[in-house]
PDB file of C-alpha atoms and ligand atoms in Angstrom:
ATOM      1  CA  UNK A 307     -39.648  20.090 -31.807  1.00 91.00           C
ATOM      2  CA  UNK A 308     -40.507  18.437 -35.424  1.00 95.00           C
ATOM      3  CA  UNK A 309     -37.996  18.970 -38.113  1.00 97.00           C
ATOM      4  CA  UNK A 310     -38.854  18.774 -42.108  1.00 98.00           C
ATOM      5  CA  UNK A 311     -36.311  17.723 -43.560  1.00 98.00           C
ATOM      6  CA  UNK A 312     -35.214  18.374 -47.666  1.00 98.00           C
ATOM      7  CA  UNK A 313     -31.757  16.126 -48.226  1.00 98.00           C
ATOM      8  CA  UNK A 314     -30.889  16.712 -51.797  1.00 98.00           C
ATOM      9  CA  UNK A 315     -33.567  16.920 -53.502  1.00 97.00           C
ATOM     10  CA  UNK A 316     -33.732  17.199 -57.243  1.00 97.00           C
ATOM     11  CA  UNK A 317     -36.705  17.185 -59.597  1.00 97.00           C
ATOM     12  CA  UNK A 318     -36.938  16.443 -62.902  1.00 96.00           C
ATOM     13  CA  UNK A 319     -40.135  17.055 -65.694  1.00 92.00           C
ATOM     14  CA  UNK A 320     -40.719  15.117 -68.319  1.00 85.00           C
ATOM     15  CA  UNK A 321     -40.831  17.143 -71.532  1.00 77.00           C
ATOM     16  CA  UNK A 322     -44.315  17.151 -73.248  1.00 75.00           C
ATOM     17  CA  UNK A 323     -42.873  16.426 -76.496  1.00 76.00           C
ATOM     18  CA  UNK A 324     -40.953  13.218 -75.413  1.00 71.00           C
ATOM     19  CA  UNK A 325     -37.402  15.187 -75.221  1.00 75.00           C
ATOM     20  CA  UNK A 326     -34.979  14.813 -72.524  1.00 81.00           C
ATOM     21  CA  UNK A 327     -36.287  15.215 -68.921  1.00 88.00           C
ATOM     22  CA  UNK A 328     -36.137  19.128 -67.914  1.00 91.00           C
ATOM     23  CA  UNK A 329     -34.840  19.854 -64.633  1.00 95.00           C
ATOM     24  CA  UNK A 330     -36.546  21.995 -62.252  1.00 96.00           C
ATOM     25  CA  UNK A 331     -34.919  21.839 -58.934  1.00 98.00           C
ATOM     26  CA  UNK A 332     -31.459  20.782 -58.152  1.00 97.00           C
ATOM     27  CA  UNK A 333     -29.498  19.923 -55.043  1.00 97.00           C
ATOM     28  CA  UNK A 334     -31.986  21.423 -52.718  1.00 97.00           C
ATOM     29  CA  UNK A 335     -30.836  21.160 -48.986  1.00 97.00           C
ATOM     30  CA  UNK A 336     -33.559  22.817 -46.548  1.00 97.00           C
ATOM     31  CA  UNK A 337     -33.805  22.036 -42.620  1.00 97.00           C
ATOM     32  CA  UNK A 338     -37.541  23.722 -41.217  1.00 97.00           C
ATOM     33  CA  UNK A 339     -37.391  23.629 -37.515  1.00 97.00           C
ATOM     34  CA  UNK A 340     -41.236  23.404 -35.870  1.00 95.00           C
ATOM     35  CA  UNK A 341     -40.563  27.106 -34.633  1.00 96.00           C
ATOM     36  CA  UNK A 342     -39.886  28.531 -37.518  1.00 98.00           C
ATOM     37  CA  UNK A 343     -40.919  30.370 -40.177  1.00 98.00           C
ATOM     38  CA  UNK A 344     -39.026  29.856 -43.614  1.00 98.00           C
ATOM     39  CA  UNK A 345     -40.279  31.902 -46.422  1.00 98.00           C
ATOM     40  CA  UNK A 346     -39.336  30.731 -49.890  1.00 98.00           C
ATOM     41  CA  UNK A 347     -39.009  33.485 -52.349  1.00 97.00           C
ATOM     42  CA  UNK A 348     -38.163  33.522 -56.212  1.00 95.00           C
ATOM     43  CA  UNK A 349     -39.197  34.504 -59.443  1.00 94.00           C
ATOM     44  CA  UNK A 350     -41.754  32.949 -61.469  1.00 93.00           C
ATOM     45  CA  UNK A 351     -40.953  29.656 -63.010  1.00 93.00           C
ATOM     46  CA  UNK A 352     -38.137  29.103 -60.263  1.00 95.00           C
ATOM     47  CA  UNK A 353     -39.818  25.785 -58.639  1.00 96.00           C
ATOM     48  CA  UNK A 354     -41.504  27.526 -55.406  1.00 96.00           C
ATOM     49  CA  UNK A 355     -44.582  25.568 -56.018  1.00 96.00           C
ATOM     50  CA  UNK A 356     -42.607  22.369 -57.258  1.00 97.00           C
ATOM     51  CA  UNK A 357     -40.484  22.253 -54.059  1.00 97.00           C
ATOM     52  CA  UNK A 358     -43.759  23.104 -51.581  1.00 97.00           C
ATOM     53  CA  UNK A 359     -45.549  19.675 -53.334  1.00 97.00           C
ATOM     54  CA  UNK A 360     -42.578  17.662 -52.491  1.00 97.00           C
ATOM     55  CA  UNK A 361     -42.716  19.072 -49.300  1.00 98.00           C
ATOM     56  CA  UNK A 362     -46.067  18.146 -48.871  1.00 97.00           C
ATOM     57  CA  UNK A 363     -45.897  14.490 -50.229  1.00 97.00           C
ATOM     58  CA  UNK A 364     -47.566  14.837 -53.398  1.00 96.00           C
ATOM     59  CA  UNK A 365     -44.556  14.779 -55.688  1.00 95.00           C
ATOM     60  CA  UNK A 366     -41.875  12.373 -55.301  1.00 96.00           C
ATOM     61  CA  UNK A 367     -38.310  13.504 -55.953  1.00 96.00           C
ATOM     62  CA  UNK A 368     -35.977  11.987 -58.997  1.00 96.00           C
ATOM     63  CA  UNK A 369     -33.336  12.352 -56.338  1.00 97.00           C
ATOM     64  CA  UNK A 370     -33.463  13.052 -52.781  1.00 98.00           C
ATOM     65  CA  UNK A 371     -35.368  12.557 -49.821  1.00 97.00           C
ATOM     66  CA  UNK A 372     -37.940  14.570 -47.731  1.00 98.00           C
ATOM     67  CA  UNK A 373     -38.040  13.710 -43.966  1.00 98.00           C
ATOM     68  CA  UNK A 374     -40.399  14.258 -41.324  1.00 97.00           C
ATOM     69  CA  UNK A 375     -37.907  13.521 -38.090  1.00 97.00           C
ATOM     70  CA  UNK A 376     -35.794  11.445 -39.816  1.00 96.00           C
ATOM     71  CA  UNK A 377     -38.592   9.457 -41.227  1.00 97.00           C
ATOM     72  CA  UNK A 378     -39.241   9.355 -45.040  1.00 97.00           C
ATOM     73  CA  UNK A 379     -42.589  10.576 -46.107  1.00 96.00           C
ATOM     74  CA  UNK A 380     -44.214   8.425 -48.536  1.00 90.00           C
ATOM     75  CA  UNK A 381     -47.288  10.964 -49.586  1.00 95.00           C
ATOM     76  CA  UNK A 382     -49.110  13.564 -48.294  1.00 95.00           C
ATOM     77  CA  UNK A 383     -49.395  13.352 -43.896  1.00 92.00           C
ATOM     78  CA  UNK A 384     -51.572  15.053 -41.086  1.00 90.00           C
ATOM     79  CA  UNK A 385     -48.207  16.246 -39.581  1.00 95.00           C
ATOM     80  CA  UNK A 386     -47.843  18.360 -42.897  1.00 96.00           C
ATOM     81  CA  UNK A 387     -51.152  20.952 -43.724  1.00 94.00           C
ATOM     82  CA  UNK A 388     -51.084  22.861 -46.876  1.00 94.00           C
ATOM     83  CA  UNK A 389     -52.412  25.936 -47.846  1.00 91.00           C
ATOM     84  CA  UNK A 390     -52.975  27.359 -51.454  1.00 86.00           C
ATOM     85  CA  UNK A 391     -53.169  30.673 -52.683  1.00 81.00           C
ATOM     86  CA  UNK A 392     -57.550  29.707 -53.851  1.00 78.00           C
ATOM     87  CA  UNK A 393     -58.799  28.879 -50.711  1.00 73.00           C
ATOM     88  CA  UNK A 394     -59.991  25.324 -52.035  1.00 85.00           C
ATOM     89  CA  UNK A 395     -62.656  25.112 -49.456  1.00 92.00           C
ATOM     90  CA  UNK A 396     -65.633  22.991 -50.121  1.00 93.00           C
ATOM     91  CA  UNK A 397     -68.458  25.480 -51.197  1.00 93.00           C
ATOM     92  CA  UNK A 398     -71.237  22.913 -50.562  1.00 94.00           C
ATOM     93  CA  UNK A 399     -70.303  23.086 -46.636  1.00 94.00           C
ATOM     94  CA  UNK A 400     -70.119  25.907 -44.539  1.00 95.00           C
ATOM     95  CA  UNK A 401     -67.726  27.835 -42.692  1.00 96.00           C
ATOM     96  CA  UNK A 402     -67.813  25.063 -39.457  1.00 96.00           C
ATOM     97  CA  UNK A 403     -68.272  22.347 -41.391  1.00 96.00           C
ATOM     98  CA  UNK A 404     -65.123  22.952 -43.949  1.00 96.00           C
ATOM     99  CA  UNK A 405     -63.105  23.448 -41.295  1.00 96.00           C
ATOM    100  CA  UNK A 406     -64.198  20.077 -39.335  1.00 95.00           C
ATOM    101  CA  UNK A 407     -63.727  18.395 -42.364  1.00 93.00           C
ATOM    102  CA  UNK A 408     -60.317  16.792 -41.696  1.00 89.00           C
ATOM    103  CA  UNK A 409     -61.727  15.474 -38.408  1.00 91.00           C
ATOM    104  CA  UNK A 410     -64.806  13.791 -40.243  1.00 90.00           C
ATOM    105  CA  UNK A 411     -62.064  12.136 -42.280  1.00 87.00           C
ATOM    106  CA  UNK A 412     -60.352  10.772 -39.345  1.00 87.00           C
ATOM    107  CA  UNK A 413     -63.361   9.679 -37.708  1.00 91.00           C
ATOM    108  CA  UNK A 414     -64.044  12.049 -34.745  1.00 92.00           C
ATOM    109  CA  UNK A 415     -67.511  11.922 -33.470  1.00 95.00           C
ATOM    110  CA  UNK A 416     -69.679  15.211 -34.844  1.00 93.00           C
ATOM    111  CA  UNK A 417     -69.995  16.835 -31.464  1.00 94.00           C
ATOM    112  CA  UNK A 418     -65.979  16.937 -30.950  1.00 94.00           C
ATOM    113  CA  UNK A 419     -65.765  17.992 -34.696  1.00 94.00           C
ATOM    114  CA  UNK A 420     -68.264  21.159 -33.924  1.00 93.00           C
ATOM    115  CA  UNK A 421     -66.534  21.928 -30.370  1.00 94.00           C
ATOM    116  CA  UNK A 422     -62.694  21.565 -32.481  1.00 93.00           C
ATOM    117  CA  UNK A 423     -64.189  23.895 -35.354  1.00 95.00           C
ATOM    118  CA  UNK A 424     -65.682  26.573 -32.652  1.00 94.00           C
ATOM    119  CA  UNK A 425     -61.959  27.143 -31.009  1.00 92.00           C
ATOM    120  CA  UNK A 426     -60.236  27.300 -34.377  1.00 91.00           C
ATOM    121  CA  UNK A 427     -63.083  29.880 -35.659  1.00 93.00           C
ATOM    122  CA  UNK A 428     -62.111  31.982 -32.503  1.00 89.00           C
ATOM    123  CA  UNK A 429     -58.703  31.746 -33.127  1.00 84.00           C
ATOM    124  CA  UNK A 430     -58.627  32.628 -36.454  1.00 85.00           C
ATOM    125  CA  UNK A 431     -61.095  35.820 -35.619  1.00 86.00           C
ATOM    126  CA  UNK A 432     -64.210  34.128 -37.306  1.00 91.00           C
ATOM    127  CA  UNK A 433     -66.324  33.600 -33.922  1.00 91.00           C
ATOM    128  CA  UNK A 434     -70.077  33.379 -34.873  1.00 91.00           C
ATOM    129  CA  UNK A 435     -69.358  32.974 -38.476  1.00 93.00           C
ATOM    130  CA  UNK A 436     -69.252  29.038 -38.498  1.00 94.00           C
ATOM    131  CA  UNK A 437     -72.495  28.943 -40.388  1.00 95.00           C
ATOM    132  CA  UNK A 438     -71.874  30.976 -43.101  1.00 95.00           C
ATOM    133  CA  UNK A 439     -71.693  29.867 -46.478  1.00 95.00           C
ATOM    134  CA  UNK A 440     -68.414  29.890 -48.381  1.00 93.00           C
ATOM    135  CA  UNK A 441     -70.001  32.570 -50.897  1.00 92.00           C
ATOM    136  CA  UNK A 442     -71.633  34.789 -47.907  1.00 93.00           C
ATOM    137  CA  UNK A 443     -67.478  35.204 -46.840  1.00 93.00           C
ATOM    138  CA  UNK A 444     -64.757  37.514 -48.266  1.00 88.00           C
ATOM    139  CA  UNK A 445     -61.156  37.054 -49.627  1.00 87.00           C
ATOM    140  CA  UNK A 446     -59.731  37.410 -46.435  1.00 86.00           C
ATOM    141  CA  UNK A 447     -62.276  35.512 -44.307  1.00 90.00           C
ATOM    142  CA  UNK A 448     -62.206  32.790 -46.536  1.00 91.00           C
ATOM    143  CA  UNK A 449     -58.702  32.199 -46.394  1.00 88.00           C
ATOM    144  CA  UNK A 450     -58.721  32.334 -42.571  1.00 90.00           C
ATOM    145  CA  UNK A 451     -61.108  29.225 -42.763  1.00 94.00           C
ATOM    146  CA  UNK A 452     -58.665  28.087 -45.235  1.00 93.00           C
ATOM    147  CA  UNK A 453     -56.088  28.558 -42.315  1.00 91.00           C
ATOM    148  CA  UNK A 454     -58.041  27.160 -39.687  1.00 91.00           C
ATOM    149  CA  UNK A 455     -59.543  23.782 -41.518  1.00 93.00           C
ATOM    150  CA  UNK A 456     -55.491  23.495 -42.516  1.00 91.00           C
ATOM    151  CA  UNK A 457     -55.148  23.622 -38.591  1.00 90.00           C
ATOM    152  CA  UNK A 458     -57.549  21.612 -37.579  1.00 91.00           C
ATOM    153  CA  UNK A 459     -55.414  18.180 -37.757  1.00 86.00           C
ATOM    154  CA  UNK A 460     -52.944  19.542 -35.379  1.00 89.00           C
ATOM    155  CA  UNK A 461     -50.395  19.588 -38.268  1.00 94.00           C
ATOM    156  CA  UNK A 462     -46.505  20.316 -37.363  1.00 96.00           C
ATOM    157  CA  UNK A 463     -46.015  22.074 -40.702  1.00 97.00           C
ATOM    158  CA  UNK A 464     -48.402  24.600 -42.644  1.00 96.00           C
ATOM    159  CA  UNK A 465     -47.298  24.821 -45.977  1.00 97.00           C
ATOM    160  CA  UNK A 466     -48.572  27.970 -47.793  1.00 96.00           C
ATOM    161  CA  UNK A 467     -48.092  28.507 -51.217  1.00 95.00           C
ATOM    162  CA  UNK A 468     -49.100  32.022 -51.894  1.00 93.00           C
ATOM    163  CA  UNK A 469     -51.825  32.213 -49.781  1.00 90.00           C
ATOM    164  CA  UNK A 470     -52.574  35.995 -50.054  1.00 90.00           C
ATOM    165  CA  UNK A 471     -51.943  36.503 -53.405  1.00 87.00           C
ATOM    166  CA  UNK A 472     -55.151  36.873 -54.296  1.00 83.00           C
ATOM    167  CA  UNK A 473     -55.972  39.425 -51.796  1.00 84.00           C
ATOM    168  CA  UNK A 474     -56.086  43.275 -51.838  1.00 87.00           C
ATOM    169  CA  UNK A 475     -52.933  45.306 -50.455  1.00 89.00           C
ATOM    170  CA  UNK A 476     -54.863  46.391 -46.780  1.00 88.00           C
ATOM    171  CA  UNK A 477     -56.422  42.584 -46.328  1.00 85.00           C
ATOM    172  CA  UNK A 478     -53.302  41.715 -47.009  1.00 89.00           C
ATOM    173  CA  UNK A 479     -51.242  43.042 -44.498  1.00 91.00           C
ATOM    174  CA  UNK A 480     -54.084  42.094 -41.961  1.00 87.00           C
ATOM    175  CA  UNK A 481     -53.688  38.808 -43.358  1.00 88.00           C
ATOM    176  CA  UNK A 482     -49.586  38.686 -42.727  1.00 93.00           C
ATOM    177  CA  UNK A 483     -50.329  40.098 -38.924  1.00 92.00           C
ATOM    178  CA  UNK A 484     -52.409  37.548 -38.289  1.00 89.00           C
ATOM    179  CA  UNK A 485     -50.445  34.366 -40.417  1.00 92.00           C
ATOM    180  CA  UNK A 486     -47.755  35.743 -37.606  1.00 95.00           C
ATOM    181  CA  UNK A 487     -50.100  35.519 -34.943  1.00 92.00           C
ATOM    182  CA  UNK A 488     -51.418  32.351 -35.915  1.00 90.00           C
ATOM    183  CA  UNK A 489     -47.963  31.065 -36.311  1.00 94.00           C
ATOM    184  CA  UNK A 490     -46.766  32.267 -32.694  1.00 94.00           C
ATOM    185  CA  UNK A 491     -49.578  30.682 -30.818  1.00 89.00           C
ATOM    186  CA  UNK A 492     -49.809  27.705 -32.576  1.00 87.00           C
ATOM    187  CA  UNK A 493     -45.851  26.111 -32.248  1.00 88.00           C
ATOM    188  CA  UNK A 494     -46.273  25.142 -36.047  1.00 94.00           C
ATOM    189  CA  UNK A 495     -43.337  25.418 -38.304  1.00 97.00           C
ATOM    190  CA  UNK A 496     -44.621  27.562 -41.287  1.00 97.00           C
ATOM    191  CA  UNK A 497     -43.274  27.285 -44.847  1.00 98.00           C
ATOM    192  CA  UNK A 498     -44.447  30.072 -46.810  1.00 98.00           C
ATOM    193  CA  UNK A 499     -43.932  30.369 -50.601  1.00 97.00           C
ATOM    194  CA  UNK A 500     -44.625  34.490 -51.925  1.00 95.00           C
ATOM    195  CA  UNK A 501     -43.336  36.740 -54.695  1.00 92.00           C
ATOM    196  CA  UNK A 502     -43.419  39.871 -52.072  1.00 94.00           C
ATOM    197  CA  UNK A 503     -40.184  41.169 -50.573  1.00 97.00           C
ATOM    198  CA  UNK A 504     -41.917  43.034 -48.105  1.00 97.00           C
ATOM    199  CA  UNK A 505     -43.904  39.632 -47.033  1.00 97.00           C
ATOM    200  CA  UNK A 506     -41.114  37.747 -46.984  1.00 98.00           C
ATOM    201  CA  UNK A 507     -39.186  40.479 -44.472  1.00 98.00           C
ATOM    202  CA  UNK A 508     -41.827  40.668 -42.162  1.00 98.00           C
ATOM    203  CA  UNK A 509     -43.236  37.290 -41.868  1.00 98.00           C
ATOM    204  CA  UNK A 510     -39.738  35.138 -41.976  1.00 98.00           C
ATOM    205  CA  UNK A 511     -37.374  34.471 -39.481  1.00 98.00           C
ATOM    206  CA  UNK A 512     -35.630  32.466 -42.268  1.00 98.00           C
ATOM    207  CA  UNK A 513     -35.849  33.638 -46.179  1.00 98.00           C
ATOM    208  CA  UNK A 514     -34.876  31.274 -48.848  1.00 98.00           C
ATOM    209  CA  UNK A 515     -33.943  32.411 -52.431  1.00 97.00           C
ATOM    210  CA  UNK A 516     -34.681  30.475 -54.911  1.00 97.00           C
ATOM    211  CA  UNK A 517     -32.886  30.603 -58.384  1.00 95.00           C
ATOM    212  CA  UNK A 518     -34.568  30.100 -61.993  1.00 94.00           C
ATOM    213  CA  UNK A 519     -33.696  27.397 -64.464  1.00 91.00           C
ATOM    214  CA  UNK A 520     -32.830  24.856 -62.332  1.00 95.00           C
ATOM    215  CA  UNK A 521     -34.431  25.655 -59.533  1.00 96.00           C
ATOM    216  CA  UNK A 522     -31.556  25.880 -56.593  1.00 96.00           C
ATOM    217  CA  UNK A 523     -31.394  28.051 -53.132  1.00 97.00           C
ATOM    218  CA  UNK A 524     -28.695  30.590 -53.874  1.00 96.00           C
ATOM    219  CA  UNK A 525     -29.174  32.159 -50.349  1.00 97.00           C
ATOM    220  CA  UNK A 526     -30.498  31.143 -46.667  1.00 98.00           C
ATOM    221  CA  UNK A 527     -30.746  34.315 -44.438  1.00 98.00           C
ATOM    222  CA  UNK A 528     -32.373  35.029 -40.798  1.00 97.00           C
ATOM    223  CA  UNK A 529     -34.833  37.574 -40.387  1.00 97.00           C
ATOM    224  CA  UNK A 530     -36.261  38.811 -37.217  1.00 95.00           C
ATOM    225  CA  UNK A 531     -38.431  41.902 -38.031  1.00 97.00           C
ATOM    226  CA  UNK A 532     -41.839  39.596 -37.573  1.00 97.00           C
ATOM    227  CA  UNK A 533     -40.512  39.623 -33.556  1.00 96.00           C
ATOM    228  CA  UNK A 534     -40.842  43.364 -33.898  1.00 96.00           C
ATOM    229  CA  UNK A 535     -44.242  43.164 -35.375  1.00 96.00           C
ATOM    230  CA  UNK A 536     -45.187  40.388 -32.446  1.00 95.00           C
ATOM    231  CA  UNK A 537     -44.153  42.894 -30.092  1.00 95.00           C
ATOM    232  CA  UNK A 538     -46.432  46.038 -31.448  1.00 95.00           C
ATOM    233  CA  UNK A 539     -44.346  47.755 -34.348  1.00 96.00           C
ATOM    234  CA  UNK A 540     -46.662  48.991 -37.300  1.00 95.00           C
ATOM    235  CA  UNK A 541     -45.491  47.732 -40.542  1.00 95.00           C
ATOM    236  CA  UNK A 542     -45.022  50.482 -41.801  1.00 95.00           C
ATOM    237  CA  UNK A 543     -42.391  51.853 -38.774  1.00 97.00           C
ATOM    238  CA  UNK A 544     -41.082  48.226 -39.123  1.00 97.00           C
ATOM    239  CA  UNK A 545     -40.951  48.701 -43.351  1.00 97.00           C
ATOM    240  CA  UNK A 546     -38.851  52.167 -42.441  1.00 97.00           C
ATOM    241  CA  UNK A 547     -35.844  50.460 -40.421  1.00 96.00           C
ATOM    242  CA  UNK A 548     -32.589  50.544 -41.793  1.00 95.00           C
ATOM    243  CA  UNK A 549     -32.247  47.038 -41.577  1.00 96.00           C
ATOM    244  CA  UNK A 550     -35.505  46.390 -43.349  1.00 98.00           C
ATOM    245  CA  UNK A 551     -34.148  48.553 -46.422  1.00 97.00           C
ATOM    246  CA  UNK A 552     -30.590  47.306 -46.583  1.00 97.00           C
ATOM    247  CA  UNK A 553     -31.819  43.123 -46.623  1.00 97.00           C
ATOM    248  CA  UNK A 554     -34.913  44.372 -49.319  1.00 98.00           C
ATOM    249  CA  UNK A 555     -32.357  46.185 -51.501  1.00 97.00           C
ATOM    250  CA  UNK A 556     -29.956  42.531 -51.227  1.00 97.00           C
ATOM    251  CA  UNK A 557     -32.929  40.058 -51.751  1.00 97.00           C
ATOM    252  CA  UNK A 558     -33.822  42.379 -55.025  1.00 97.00           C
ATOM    253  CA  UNK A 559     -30.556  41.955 -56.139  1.00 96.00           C
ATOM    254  CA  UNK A 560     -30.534  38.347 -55.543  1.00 95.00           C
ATOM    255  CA  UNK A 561     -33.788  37.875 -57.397  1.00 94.00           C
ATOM    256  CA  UNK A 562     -33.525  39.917 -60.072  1.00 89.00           C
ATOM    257  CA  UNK A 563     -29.679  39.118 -60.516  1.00 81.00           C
ATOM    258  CA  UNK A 564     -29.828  38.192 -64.349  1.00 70.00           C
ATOM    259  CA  UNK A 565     -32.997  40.222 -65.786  1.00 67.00           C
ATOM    260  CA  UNK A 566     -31.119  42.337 -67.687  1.00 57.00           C
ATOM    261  CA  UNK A 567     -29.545  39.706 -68.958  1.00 53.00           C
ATOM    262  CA  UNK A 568     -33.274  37.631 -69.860  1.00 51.00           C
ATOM    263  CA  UNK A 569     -34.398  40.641 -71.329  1.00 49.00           C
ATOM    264  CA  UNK A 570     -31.417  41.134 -73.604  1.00 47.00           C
TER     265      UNK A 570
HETATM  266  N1  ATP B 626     -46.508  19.312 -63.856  1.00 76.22           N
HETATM  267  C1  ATP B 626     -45.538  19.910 -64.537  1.00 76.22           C
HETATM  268  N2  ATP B 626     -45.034  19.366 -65.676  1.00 76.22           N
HETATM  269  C2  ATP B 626     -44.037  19.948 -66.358  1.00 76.22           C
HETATM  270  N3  ATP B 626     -43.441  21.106 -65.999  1.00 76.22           N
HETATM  271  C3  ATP B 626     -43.897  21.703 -64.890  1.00 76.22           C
HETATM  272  C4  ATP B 626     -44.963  21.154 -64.100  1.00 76.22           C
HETATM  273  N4  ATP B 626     -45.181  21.970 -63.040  1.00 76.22           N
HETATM  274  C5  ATP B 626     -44.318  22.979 -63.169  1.00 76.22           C
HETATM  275  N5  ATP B 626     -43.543  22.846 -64.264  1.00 76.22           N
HETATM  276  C6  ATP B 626     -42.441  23.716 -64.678  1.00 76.22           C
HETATM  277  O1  ATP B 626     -41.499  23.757 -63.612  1.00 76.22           O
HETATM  278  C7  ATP B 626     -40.983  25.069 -63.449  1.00 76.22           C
HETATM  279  C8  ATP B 626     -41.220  25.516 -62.013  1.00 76.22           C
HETATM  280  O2  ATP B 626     -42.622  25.658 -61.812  1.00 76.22           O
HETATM  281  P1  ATP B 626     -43.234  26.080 -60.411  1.00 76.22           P
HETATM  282  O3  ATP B 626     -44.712  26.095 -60.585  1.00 76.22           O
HETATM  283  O4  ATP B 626     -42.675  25.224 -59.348  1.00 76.22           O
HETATM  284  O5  ATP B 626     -42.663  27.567 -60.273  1.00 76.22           O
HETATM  285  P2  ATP B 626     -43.051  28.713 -59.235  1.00 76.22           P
HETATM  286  O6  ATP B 626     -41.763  29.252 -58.726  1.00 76.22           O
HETATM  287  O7  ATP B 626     -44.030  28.222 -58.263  1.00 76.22           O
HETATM  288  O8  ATP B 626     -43.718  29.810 -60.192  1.00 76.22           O
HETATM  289  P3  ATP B 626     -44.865  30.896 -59.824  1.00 76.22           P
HETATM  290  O9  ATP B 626     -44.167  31.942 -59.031  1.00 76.22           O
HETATM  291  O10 ATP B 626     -45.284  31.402 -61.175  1.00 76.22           O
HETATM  292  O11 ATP B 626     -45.956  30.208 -59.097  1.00 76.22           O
HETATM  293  C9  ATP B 626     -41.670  25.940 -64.480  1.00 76.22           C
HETATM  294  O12 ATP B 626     -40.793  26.085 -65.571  1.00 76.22           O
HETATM  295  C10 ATP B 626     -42.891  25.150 -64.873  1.00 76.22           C
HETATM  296  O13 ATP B 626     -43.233  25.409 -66.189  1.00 76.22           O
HETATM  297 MG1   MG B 627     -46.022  28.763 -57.795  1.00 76.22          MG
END
């Protein structure tokens, strides 16, 4: 078990115009566990994607420290794979080859690399497709490679930052199925950064709520309806469970606390 640690973490930006520093997140304490799944859910502008790049190594704090088993991460790390909402895959290569990628970069002989990408296209439902180019793939297929190159270094952490966003409502909630699939098989901790309510309730066993302006978890609560979905439930008779509607109507609240007051 692999824990990613978050110890106080603040971040400040530098304003454009040479003003005071702005800050973005503030005092953010987060503990992932390698068997969970944390999703980290706020409004636009509330430092989702700031906090998932210091997670990942490729911001450093103003104050704070991220930890990778009690070990301070100076950049980005093979135990840490991220995941953005574009697939950022390598249109020049195909399917097999983006996903070997990460093992050309560490050296592994071509025949390994092949054999590695083969099991990850099967796992991530993409048998036989290894060939295909980037542009001969869908939305949905593309982030799967996305997924699987992401899993090829035998990372402890995924970190996704919106990484069906982009997609239509039915691939989507394929795509959430099979990020919880992916996630139980795999003993990776997942840290998943999304605007949707519903995503975050059936995906999470831990949602995070982040607040606007600075940028600061105002709540840390379990979830356990993904377990349902593991075990068979549609979404939709998981979506229709009393506790599914009571914790949507609370993490509305919690997000939307002070809109009326924005828009005033
Ligand atoms: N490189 C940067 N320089 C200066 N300010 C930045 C930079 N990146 C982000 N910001 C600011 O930091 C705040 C948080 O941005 P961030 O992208 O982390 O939010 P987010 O929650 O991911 O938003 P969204 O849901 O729209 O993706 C915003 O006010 C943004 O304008
Ligand atoms: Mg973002």
């Amino acid at each position: 078990m692999s824990i990613l640690s978050l110890q106080s973490l603040s971040l400040d930006y530098a304003d454009a115009r040479g003003g005071t520093a702005r800050r973005v997140l503030d005092g953010i304490n987060l503990h992932i566990a390698s068997d969970e799944f944390v999703v980290v859910i706020g409004r636009s502008g509330s430092g989702k994607t700031s906090l998932l790049n210091l997670a990942a190594g490729f911001t450093q704090p103003s104050e704070g420290r991220v930890l990778v088993d009690g070990r301070d991460i100076d950049g980005p790390g093979a135990d840490r794979a991220v995941v953005f909402q574009d697939d950022a895959l390598y249109p020049w290569l195909n399917a097999a080859d983006n996903i070997a990628f990460p093992l050309k970069l560490r050296g592994l002989p071509k025949a390994e690399r092949l054999q590695r990408a083969e099991e990850l296209l099967v796992k991530v439902g993409l048998e036989g497709a290894g060939r295909k180019n980037i542009c001969e793939l869908s939305g949905g297929m593309r982030q799967r490679v996305g997924i699987a190159r992401a899993l090829a270094s035998d990372p402890r952490f995924l970190l996704l930052d919106e990484p069906l966003g982009a997609l239509d409502a039915l691939t989507r909630a394929r795509m959430q199925l099979f990020l919880l699939d992916v996630w139980s098989r795999s003993g990776t901790g997942a840290l998943l950064i999304t605007h949707s309510i519903d995503e975050a309730l059936l995906l999470a066993t831990r949602i995070i709520v982040l607040a606007p302006a600075p940028g600061r978890v105002i709540a840390d609560i379990p979830a356990e309806f993904g377990q349902a979905l593991l075990g068979g439930r549609s979404a939709k008779d998981v979506k229709a469970l009393a506790g599914f509607k009571s914790l949507h109507d609370e993490l509305t609240a919690l997000i939307h606390a002070d809109d009326e007051e924005i828009a005033a």
